[in-house]
Short mmCIF file of C-alpha atoms and ligand atoms in Angstrom, two decimals:
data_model
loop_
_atom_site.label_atom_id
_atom_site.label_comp_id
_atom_site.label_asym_id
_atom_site.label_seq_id
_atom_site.Cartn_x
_atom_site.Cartn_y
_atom_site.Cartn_z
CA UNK A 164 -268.81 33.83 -298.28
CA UNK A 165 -271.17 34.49 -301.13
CA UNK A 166 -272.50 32.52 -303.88
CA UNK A 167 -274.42 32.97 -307.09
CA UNK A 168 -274.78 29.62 -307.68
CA UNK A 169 -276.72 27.61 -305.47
CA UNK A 170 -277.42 24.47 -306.87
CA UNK A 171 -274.54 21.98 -307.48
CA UNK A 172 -273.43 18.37 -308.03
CA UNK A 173 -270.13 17.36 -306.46
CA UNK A 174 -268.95 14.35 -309.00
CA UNK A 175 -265.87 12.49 -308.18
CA UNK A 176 -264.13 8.98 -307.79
CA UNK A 177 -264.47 7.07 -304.12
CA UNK A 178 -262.07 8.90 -302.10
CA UNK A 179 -261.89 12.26 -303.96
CA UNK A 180 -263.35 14.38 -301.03
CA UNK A 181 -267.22 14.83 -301.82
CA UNK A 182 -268.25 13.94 -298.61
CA UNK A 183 -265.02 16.56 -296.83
CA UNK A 184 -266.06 19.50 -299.01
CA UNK A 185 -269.47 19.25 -299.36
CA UNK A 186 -269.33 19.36 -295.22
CA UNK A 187 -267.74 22.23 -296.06
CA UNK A 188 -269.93 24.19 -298.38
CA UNK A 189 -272.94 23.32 -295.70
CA UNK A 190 -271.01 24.77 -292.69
CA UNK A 191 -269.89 27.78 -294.76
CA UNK A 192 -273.18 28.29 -296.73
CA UNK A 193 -275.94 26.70 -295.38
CA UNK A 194 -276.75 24.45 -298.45
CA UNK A 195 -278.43 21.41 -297.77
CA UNK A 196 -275.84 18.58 -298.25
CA UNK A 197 -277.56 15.72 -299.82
CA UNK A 198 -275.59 12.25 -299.81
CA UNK A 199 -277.06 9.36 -301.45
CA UNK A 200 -274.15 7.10 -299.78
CA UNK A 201 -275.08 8.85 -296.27
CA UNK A 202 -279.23 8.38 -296.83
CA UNK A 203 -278.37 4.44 -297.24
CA UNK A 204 -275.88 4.00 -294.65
CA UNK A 205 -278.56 5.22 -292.28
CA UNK A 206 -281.23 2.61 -293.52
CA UNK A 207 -278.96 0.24 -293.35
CA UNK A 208 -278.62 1.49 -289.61
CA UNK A 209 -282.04 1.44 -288.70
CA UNK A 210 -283.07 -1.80 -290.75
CA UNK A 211 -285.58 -0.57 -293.09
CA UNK A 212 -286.80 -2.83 -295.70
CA UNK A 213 -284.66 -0.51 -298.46
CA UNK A 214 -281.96 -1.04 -296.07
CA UNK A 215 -281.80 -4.60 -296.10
CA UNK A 216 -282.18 -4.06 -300.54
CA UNK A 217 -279.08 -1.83 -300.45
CA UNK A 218 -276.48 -3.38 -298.05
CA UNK A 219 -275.45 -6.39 -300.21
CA UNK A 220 -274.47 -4.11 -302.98
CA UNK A 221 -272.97 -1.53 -300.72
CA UNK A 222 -270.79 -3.92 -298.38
CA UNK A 223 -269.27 -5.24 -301.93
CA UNK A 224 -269.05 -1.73 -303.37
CA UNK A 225 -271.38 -2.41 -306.43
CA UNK A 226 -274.09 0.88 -307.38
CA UNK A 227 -277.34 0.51 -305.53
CA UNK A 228 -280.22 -0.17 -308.37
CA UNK A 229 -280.96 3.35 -309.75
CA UNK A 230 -284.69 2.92 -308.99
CA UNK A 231 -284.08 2.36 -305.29
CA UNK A 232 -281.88 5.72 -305.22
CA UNK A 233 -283.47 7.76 -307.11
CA UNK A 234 -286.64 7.16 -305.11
CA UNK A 235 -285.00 8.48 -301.71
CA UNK A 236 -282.96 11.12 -303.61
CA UNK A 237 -285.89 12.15 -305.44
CA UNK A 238 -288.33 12.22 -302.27
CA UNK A 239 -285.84 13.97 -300.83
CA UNK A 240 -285.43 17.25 -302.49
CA UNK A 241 -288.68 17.70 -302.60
CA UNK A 242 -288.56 19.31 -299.29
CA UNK A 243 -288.61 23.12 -298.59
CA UNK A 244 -285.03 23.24 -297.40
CA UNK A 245 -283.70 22.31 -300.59
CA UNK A 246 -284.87 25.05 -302.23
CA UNK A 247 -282.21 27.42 -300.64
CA UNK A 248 -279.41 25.23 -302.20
CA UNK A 249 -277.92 21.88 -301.83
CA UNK A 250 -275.08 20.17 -302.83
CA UNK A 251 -275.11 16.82 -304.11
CA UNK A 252 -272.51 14.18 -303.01
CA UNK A 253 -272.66 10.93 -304.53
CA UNK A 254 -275.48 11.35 -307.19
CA UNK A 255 -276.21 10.83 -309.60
CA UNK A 256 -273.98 8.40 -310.38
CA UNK A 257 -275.56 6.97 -313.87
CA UNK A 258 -276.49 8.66 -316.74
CA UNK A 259 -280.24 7.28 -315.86
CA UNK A 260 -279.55 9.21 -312.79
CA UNK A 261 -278.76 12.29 -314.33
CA UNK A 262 -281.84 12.31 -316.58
CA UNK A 263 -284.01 11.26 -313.79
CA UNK A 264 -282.54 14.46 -311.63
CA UNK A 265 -283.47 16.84 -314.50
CA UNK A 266 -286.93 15.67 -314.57
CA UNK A 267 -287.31 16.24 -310.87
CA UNK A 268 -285.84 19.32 -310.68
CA UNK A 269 -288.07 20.21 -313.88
CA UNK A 270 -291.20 19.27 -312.24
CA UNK A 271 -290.20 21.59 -309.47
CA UNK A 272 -289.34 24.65 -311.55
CA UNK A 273 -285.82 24.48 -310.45
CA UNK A 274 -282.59 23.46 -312.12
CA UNK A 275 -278.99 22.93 -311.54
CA UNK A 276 -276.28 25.82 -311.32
CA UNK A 277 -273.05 23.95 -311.42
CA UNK A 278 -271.36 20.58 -311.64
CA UNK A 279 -267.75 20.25 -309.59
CA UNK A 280 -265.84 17.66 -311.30
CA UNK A 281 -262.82 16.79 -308.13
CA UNK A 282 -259.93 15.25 -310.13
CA UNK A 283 -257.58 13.20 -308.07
CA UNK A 284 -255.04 10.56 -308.70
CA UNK A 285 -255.83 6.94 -308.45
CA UNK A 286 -253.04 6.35 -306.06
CA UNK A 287 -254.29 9.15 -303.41
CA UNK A 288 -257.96 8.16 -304.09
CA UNK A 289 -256.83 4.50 -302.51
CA UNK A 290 -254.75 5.87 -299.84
CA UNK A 291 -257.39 8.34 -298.70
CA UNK A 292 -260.12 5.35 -298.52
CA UNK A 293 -257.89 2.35 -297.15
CA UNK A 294 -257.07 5.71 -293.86
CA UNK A 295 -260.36 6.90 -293.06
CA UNK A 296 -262.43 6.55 -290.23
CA UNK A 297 -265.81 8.80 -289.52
CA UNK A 298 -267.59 9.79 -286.52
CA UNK A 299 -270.93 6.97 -285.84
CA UNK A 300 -272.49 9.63 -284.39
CA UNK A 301 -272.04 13.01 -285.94
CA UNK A 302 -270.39 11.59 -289.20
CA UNK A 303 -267.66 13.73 -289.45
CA UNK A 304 -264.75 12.62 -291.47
CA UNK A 305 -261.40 11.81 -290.45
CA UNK A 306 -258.40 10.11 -292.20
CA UNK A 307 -255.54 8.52 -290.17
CA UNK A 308 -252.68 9.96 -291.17
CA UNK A 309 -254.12 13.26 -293.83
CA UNK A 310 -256.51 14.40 -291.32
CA UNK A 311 -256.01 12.72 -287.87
CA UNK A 312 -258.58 13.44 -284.81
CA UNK A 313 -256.66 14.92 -281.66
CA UNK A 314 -257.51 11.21 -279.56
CA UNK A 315 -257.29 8.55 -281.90
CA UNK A 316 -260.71 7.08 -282.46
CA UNK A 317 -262.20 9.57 -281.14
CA UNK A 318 -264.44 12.54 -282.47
CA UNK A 319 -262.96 16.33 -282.11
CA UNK A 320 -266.21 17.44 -283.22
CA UNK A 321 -268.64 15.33 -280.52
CA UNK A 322 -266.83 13.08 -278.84
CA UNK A 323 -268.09 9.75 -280.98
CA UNK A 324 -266.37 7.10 -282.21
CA UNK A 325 -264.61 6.44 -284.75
CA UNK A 326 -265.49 3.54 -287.10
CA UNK A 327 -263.81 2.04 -290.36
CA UNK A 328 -266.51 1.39 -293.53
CA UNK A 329 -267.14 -1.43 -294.29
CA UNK A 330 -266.70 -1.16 -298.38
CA UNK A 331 -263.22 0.57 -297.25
CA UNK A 332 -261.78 -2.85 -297.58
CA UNK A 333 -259.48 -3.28 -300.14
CA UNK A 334 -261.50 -5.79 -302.49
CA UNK A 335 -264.47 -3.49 -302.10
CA UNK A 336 -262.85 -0.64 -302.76
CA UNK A 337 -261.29 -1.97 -306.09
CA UNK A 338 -264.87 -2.87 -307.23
CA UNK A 339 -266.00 0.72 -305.94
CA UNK A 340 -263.07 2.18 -308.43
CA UNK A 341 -264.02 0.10 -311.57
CA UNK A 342 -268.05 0.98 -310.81
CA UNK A 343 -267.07 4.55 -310.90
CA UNK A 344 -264.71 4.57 -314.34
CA UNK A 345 -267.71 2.16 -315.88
CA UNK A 346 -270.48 3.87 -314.85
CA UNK A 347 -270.13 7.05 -313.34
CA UNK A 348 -267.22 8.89 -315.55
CA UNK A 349 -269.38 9.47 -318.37
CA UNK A 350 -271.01 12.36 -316.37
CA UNK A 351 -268.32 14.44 -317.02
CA UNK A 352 -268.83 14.15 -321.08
CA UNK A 353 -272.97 14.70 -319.86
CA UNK A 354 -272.32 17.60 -317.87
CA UNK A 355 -269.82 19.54 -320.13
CA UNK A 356 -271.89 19.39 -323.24
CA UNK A 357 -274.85 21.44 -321.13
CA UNK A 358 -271.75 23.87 -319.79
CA UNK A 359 -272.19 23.09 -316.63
CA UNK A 360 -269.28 21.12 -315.55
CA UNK A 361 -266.12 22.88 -313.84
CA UNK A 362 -262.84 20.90 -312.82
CA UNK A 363 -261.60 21.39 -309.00
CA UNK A 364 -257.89 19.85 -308.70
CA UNK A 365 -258.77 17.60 -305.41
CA UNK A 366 -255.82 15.84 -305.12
CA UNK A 367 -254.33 18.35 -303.18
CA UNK A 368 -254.96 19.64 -300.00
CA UNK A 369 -258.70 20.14 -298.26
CA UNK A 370 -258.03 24.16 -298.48
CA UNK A 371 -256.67 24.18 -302.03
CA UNK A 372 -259.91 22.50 -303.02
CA UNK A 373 -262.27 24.79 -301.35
CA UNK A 374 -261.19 27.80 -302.30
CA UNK A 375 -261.44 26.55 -306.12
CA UNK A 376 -264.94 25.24 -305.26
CA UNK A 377 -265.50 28.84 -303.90
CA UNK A 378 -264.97 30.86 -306.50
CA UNK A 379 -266.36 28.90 -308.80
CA UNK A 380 -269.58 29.48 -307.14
CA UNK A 381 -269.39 32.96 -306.92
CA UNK A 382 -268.48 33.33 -310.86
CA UNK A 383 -270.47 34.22 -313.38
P1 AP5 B 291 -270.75 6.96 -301.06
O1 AP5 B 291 -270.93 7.11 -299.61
O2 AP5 B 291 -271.28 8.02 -301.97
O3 AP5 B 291 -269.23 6.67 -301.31
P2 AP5 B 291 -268.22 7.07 -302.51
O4 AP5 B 291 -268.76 7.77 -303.69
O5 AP5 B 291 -267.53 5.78 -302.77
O6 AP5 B 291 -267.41 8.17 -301.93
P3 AP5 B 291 -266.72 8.17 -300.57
O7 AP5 B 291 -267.69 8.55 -299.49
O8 AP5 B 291 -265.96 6.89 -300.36
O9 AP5 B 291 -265.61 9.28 -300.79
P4 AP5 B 291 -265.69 10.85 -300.81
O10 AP5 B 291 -265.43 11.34 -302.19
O11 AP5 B 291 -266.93 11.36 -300.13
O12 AP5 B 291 -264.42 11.18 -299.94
P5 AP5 B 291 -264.29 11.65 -298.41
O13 AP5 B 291 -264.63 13.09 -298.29
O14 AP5 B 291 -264.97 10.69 -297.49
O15 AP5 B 291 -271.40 5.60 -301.57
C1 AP5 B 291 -271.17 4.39 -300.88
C2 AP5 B 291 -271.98 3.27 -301.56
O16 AP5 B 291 -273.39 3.59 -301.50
C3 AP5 B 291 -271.70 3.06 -303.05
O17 AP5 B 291 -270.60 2.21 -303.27
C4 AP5 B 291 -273.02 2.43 -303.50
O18 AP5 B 291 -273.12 1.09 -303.13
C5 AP5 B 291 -274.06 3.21 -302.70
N1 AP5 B 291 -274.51 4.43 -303.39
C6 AP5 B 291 -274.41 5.72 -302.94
N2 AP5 B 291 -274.92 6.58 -303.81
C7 AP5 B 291 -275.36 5.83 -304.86
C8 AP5 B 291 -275.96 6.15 -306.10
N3 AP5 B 291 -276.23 7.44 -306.45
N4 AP5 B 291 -276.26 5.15 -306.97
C9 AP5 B 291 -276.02 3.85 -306.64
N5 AP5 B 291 -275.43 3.47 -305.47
C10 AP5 B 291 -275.10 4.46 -304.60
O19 AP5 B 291 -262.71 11.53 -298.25
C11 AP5 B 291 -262.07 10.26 -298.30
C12 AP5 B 291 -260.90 10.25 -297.30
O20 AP5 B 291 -259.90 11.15 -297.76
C13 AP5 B 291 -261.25 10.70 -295.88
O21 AP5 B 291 -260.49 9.97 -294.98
C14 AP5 B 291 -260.84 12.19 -295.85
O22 AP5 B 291 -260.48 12.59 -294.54
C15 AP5 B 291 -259.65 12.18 -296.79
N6 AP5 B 291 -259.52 13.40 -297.57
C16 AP5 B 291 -260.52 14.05 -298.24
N7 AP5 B 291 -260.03 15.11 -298.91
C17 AP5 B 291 -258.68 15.12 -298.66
C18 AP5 B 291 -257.62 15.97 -299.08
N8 AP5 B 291 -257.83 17.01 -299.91
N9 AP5 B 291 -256.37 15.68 -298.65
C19 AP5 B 291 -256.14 14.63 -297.84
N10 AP5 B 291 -257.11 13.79 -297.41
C20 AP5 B 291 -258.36 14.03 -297.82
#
């Protein structure tokens, strides 16, 4: 598969399928898939001192401070695979986010392509996080019942095993929902007055979603 565009933003609720697709566009493309939500997971992993900052806020669903994530984020595609293409899952996720990404990319002559808005129903978004399960090794993603591995608990992909997150409790998850309509929807008013922003309908299946993502990098 081609692409013209090679620099994009996935934006999207909890549960709308950034992580699935953006998987995706990496294995089909070879974009550099950048997750914010991934990056801090794995610090809180290992320990680090910006791990121990971020898992209180993460384990109860609330944003990470934007200075904290726009510090990795921003460290991060500095480096020369990004400059290929990447797709961003799970950032920015403030408008001081957003401004701060446009400044990077400025100061590194580069600047974004296209925004993917995924629309999905509340109700699916809750069923699709209160199912999943992911891979503690490789990080694929599974869901229970949508998208079931062949041995339950276990990875198709590596053979790992399959763990629950921890803000995939319900409480967490309501507080993830009402940090996203608060704080996060606004992007889509941000990104369609530069005309950048496209809709993918996400609610659907994982295939009717990619090939709407496709083609809407090969336009224009
Ligand atoms: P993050 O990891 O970014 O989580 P999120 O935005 O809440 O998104 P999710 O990963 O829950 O969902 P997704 O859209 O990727 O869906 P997925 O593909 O997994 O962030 C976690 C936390 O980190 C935040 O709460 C915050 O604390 C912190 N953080 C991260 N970035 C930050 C930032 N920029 N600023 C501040 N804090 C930040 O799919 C969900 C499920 O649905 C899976 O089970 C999947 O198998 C299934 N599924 C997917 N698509 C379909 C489909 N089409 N049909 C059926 N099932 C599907």
């Amino acid at each position: 598969m081609g692409a013209n565009k090679t620099k994009l933003i996935l934006l999207g609720a909890p549960g709308a399928g950034k992580g699935t697709l953006a998987k995706m566009i990496q294995a089909e493309l070879g974009f550099v898939h950048l997750s914010t939500g991934d990056m801090l997971r794995e610090a809180v992993k290992e320990g680090t001192e910006l791990g121990k900052k971020a898992a209180g806020y993460m384990n109860e669903g609330k944003l990470v401070p934007d200075d904290i994530v726009i510090g990795i984020l921003g460290e991060r595609l500095l480096a020369e695979d990004c400059e290929k293409g990447f797709v961003l899952d799970g950032f920015p996720r403030t408008r001081k986010q957003a401004v701060a990404l446009e400044d990077i990319l400025r100061g590194e002559r580069m600047s974004l392509d296209l925004v993917l808005n995924l629309e999905t129903p509340e109700e699916v978004l809750i069923q699709r996080l209160s199912g999943r399960t992911q891979c503690e090794s490789c990080g694929a993603i599974y869901h229970e019942e949508n998208i079931p591995s062949r041995d339950p608990g276990v990875c198709d992909k590596c053979g790992g095993k399959l763990y629950q997150r921890e803000d995939d409790r319900k409480e967490a998850i309501e507080v993830r929902l009402r940090a996203y309509r608060e704080e996060t929807a606004e992007l889509i008013d941000f990104y369609s007055e530069d005309g950048l922003l496209k809709s993918v309908d996400s609610g659907k299946d994982v295939e009717t979603a990619f090939k709407q993502i496709a083609a809407g990098l090969k336009d224009g």
